[in-house]
XYZ file of C-alpha atoms in Angstrom:
338
model
C 2.173 -62.325 -27.147
C 1.830 -59.625 -24.509
C 4.808 -57.681 -25.750
C 2.953 -56.998 -29.010
C -0.191 -55.730 -27.314
C 1.128 -53.539 -24.496
C 4.186 -51.458 -23.897
C 5.999 -50.027 -20.872
C 5.356 -46.307 -21.337
C 6.874 -45.116 -18.060
C 9.284 -46.480 -15.472
C 10.234 -44.430 -12.403
C 11.375 -44.707 -8.813
C 8.892 -43.523 -6.179
C 9.260 -43.974 -2.426
C 11.848 -46.692 -2.863
C 9.690 -48.571 -5.372
C 10.017 -48.890 -9.119
C 6.745 -48.042 -10.831
C 5.932 -49.243 -14.324
C 3.042 -47.891 -16.362
C 1.624 -50.047 -19.147
C -0.412 -48.732 -22.056
C -3.153 -50.965 -23.441
C -6.127 -50.508 -25.733
C -9.082 -50.725 -23.334
C -11.427 -51.601 -26.205
C -9.443 -54.800 -26.738
C -10.785 -56.995 -23.947
C -8.338 -59.794 -24.711
C -5.374 -57.432 -24.332
C -6.743 -56.046 -21.064
C -7.198 -59.537 -19.586
C -3.722 -60.589 -20.682
C -1.989 -57.550 -19.156
C -3.848 -58.016 -15.864
C -2.823 -61.688 -15.756
C 0.728 -60.695 -16.631
C 0.935 -58.125 -13.816
C -0.591 -60.531 -11.275
C 1.906 -63.217 -12.233
C 4.885 -60.966 -11.503
C 6.465 -62.137 -8.253
C 8.326 -58.912 -7.462
C 5.314 -56.549 -7.480
C 2.887 -55.365 -4.821
C -0.174 -53.106 -4.866
C 0.215 -49.436 -3.960
C -2.440 -47.197 -2.451
C -1.522 -43.573 -1.627
C -1.890 -42.821 2.074
C -4.502 -40.109 1.502
C -6.851 -42.734 -0.020
C -6.464 -45.243 2.810
C -9.054 -45.402 5.598
C -6.633 -43.801 8.054
C -5.693 -41.018 5.623
C -9.320 -40.188 4.777
C -10.394 -40.199 8.448
C -7.467 -37.922 9.323
C -8.495 -35.494 6.585
C -12.193 -35.503 7.527
C -11.324 -35.073 11.211
C -9.282 -31.935 10.538
C -11.932 -30.522 8.173
C -14.647 -30.926 10.832
C -12.379 -29.546 13.571
C -11.755 -26.331 11.636
C -15.249 -25.962 10.136
C -17.466 -23.040 11.189
C -21.180 -23.808 10.928
C -22.435 -20.436 12.185
C -24.293 -17.850 10.109
C -22.073 -15.055 11.304
C -23.294 -11.584 12.189
C -26.410 -9.890 10.878
C -24.786 -6.787 9.373
C -28.107 -5.029 8.673
C -28.885 -4.162 12.305
C -29.117 -0.408 12.913
C -27.831 0.537 9.466
C -29.702 3.234 7.526
C -33.030 2.302 5.909
C -35.341 4.385 3.729
C -38.665 3.664 2.022
C -41.191 5.052 -0.425
C -43.568 5.771 2.491
C -44.399 4.613 6.005
C -47.688 4.057 7.826
C -48.019 5.735 11.226
C -45.027 5.005 13.463
C -43.927 1.963 11.452
C -40.811 3.486 9.919
C -38.375 1.836 7.515
C -35.837 1.516 10.327
C -38.049 -0.935 12.236
C -37.276 -3.700 9.739
C -33.626 -3.686 10.869
C -33.827 -2.642 14.534
C -32.984 -6.131 15.768
C -36.296 -6.408 17.623
C -38.100 -9.375 16.100
C -41.768 -9.027 17.055
C -44.988 -8.432 15.163
C -45.331 -5.012 16.851
C -42.056 -3.657 15.440
C -42.536 -4.088 11.707
C -42.188 -1.648 8.870
C -45.500 -0.773 7.149
C -45.842 1.323 4.030
C -48.853 3.397 3.059
C -51.193 1.403 0.778
C -49.829 1.641 -2.762
C -49.596 -0.317 -6.017
C -45.837 0.226 -5.991
C -43.710 0.416 -2.846
C -40.004 0.074 -2.118
C -37.685 -0.289 0.873
C -33.904 0.179 0.777
C -31.026 -0.591 3.142
C -27.682 1.218 3.029
C -24.804 -0.835 4.484
C -22.431 2.143 4.210
C -19.802 0.377 2.087
C -19.649 -2.469 -0.426
C -19.809 -5.754 1.495
C -19.491 -9.362 0.324
C -22.998 -10.744 0.958
C -23.752 -14.438 1.395
C -27.397 -14.561 2.496
C -30.540 -12.441 2.956
C -33.479 -13.531 5.115
C -36.780 -11.632 5.170
C -39.640 -12.019 7.630
C -42.766 -10.674 5.958
C -45.008 -11.172 8.991
C -45.428 -13.697 11.824
C -49.064 -14.829 11.507
C -50.616 -16.427 8.439
C -54.204 -15.458 9.404
C -53.232 -11.803 9.876
C -51.334 -11.796 6.604
C -54.339 -13.218 4.755
C -56.971 -10.996 6.359
C -54.956 -7.793 5.913
C -53.542 -8.914 2.547
C -49.996 -7.935 3.516
C -48.099 -10.631 1.647
C -45.422 -8.719 -0.265
C -45.304 -11.084 -3.248
C -44.556 -10.639 -5.998
C -41.444 -8.671 -5.055
C -37.840 -8.299 -6.146
C -34.655 -7.994 -4.084
C -31.883 -6.072 -5.827
C -28.242 -5.720 -4.807
C -26.580 -2.457 -5.851
C -22.967 -1.402 -5.462
C -21.716 1.997 -4.257
C -22.210 3.428 -7.763
C -25.879 2.415 -7.772
C -25.351 -0.346 -10.335
C -27.380 -3.547 -9.892
C -25.028 -6.513 -9.453
C -27.652 -9.185 -8.749
C -31.395 -9.594 -8.196
C -33.989 -12.232 -7.339
C -37.789 -12.304 -7.691
C -40.139 -14.074 -5.252
C -43.698 -14.993 -6.281
C -45.056 -17.498 -3.723
C -46.911 -16.451 -0.571
C -44.884 -17.147 2.586
C -44.158 -15.670 5.987
C -40.403 -15.969 5.457
C -38.127 -15.625 2.410
C -34.531 -16.751 2.074
C -31.941 -15.951 -0.603
C -28.771 -17.986 -0.123
C -25.377 -18.443 -1.826
C -25.305 -14.876 -3.147
C -21.569 -14.059 -3.000
C -21.776 -10.567 -4.497
C -20.398 -7.303 -3.155
C -23.078 -4.684 -2.628
C -23.820 -1.612 -0.565
C -27.581 -1.245 -1.066
C -30.309 -3.887 -0.567
C -33.528 -2.789 -2.269
C -36.926 -4.492 -2.095
C -39.560 -3.525 -4.699
C -43.152 -4.742 -4.889
C -44.240 -5.802 -8.377
C -47.460 -5.815 -10.381
C -49.968 -4.877 -7.669
C -53.403 -4.358 -9.255
C -54.778 -2.510 -6.203
C -53.181 -0.511 -3.363
C -51.658 -2.758 -0.662
C -49.475 -2.419 2.407
C -45.837 -3.410 2.189
C -44.875 -5.077 5.486
C -41.358 -6.092 6.556
C -41.016 -7.332 10.128
C -37.353 -8.252 9.890
C -34.637 -8.049 7.239
C -31.378 -9.889 7.959
C -28.231 -9.600 5.839
C -25.249 -11.869 6.370
C -21.857 -11.059 4.973
C -19.115 -13.408 3.829
C -16.679 -13.332 6.729
C -13.577 -13.902 4.622
C -11.070 -13.699 7.461
C -12.988 -16.264 9.507
C -12.567 -18.838 6.756
C -8.817 -18.298 6.669
C -8.002 -19.515 10.164
C -7.159 -22.878 8.603
C -4.976 -23.482 6.749
C -3.347 -20.602 8.631
C -2.473 -17.572 6.455
C 1.127 -17.730 7.677
C 1.542 -20.877 5.561
C 0.736 -19.032 2.326
C 3.478 -18.578 -0.286
C 2.615 -16.132 -3.078
C 3.942 -17.153 -6.494
C 3.609 -15.664 -9.983
C 2.468 -17.913 -12.795
C 3.904 -17.656 -16.255
C 1.598 -15.804 -18.693
C -1.145 -18.223 -19.717
C -0.378 -20.599 -16.840
C -2.833 -21.654 -14.104
C -2.124 -21.441 -10.383
C -2.278 -25.232 -10.156
C 0.612 -25.388 -12.607
C 2.565 -22.499 -11.047
C 2.364 -23.954 -7.524
C 3.114 -27.478 -8.723
C 6.411 -26.346 -10.267
C 7.512 -25.284 -6.759
C 6.293 -28.569 -5.217
C 3.289 -26.839 -3.645
C -0.472 -26.817 -4.108
C -2.823 -23.902 -4.801
C -4.925 -23.086 -1.723
C -8.329 -21.751 -2.831
C -9.113 -20.351 0.634
C -6.249 -17.853 0.442
C -7.598 -15.916 -2.563
C -9.452 -13.275 -0.449
C -6.086 -12.335 1.073
C -4.434 -11.476 -2.258
C -7.397 -10.186 -4.271
C -6.714 -6.508 -3.553
C -4.683 -3.541 -4.782
C -2.153 -3.558 -1.923
C -0.915 -7.110 -2.555
C -0.940 -6.708 -6.330
C 1.122 -3.502 -6.184
C 3.501 -5.075 -3.660
C 4.016 -8.296 -5.602
C 3.567 -7.233 -9.245
C 4.789 -4.465 -11.510
C 1.415 -2.754 -11.886
C 0.917 0.409 -13.922
C -2.711 0.656 -12.757
C -5.314 -1.305 -10.802
C -8.980 -2.125 -11.315
C -11.465 -4.370 -9.542
C -13.940 -5.730 -12.062
C -17.267 -7.550 -12.138
C -16.709 -9.833 -15.151
C -18.117 -13.359 -14.913
C -15.853 -14.640 -17.697
C -12.523 -13.772 -16.058
C -11.719 -16.644 -13.697
C -7.937 -16.048 -13.697
C -7.834 -13.103 -11.293
C -6.009 -11.571 -9.489
C -3.462 -11.093 -12.254
C -1.294 -8.592 -14.123
C -1.603 -8.241 -17.891
C 1.570 -8.899 -19.861
C -0.249 -8.152 -23.128
C -3.086 -5.782 -23.988
C -6.491 -7.455 -23.639
C -8.111 -6.310 -26.876
C -11.457 -7.911 -26.022
C -11.947 -5.973 -22.784
C -9.687 -2.995 -23.534
C -7.314 -3.474 -20.591
C -3.738 -2.286 -21.294
C -0.578 -4.268 -20.625
C 0.719 -3.652 -17.096
C -2.730 -3.237 -15.541
C -3.458 -5.334 -12.459
C -6.963 -6.770 -12.145
C -8.859 -8.229 -9.192
C -12.307 -9.830 -9.287
C -15.424 -8.540 -7.533
C -17.148 -11.938 -7.865
C -16.102 -14.255 -5.055
C -17.384 -17.373 -6.833
C -14.785 -16.823 -9.577
C -11.826 -17.586 -7.320
C -10.134 -20.405 -9.225
C -6.874 -22.309 -9.117
C -7.295 -23.653 -12.658
C -8.276 -20.521 -14.601
C -5.770 -19.238 -17.151
C -5.584 -17.043 -20.259
C -2.817 -15.926 -22.570
C -1.452 -12.521 -21.579
C -2.506 -12.893 -17.919
C 0.188 -13.528 -15.298
C -1.620 -14.805 -12.233
C -0.868 -14.082 -8.596
C -1.144 -17.501 -6.924
C -1.694 -18.419 -3.247
C 0.356 -21.590 -2.744
C 1.150 -23.697 0.303
C 3.286 -26.702 1.062
C 1.566 -29.983 1.810
C 2.198 -33.151 3.707
C 3.636 -36.152 1.907
C 0.811 -38.364 0.606
C -1.785 -35.914 2.004
C -2.081 -33.005 -0.431
C -5.261 -31.663 1.206
C -3.451 -30.972 4.475
C -0.782 -28.294 5.046
C 2.680 -29.223 6.266
C 1.784 -27.815 9.679
C -1.905 -27.796 10.616
C -2.834 -25.427 13.420
């Protein structure tokens, strides 16, 4: 009876074993029970669990992840950069918010106003991960002097002065934190909003943390990267798999630039774009992108770090893929872990 309900859809040799795959209608409970009984009754079969899913394989993987993890914030890149403001009160200049001295005596104060702003210039576009603001250190002082800066808006602007991201804060607090930003920006601007009467703008400390891309690439080591081209319309998962490799997401910062694209692809031109719908970059166009107006032959890189993707694909886009070889039965680990 079983032969009428299930069929052998695949038979292959794997690791010295012959694997058989049976197809069964899972909505037919009788057929499911019968095929399970049939498989269990076979005397020449044994269960198979890939090594990476065994206890030993999972512990090995977790151990290496923890060993190579970096839990530090990194460096505050705002210290001693250039700061300007709409005004300043007495000796409390805009620069005091980023002087690295974290005390209540070294804060920036504006003149009382219904609209104040403070701006930081990092000098160049930087990949930003987190911004932390200390409004003031004492709740009683903040209340009595009415120096809470809320409501206020933080804006990130690139070198061309274009806003790439922003966030509004409305609740009274001594400290404010904006995490998981992952945008490139040169200017950090803070604007007070909707003041009905003149108030001081006070910033005791502004910290900006960049995405240290090279720090994240110490493992798997960059020397293990193999750059491959996908076929047009093919994902990096597919392109790497054809060569018996896996796509390594952590390598994308190394190839998302003009130098690598010109070295590895036949580029007629290059552009780094801020398009949240293009998750297949870096890539070279084999056909003209009529939607966005990019010509064939142009190489594109993304300015949005969160769009790095191994699975993204689109017709007319030939991806540049960061592949690496992996250990047998342990795809998550490189052939040689350092």
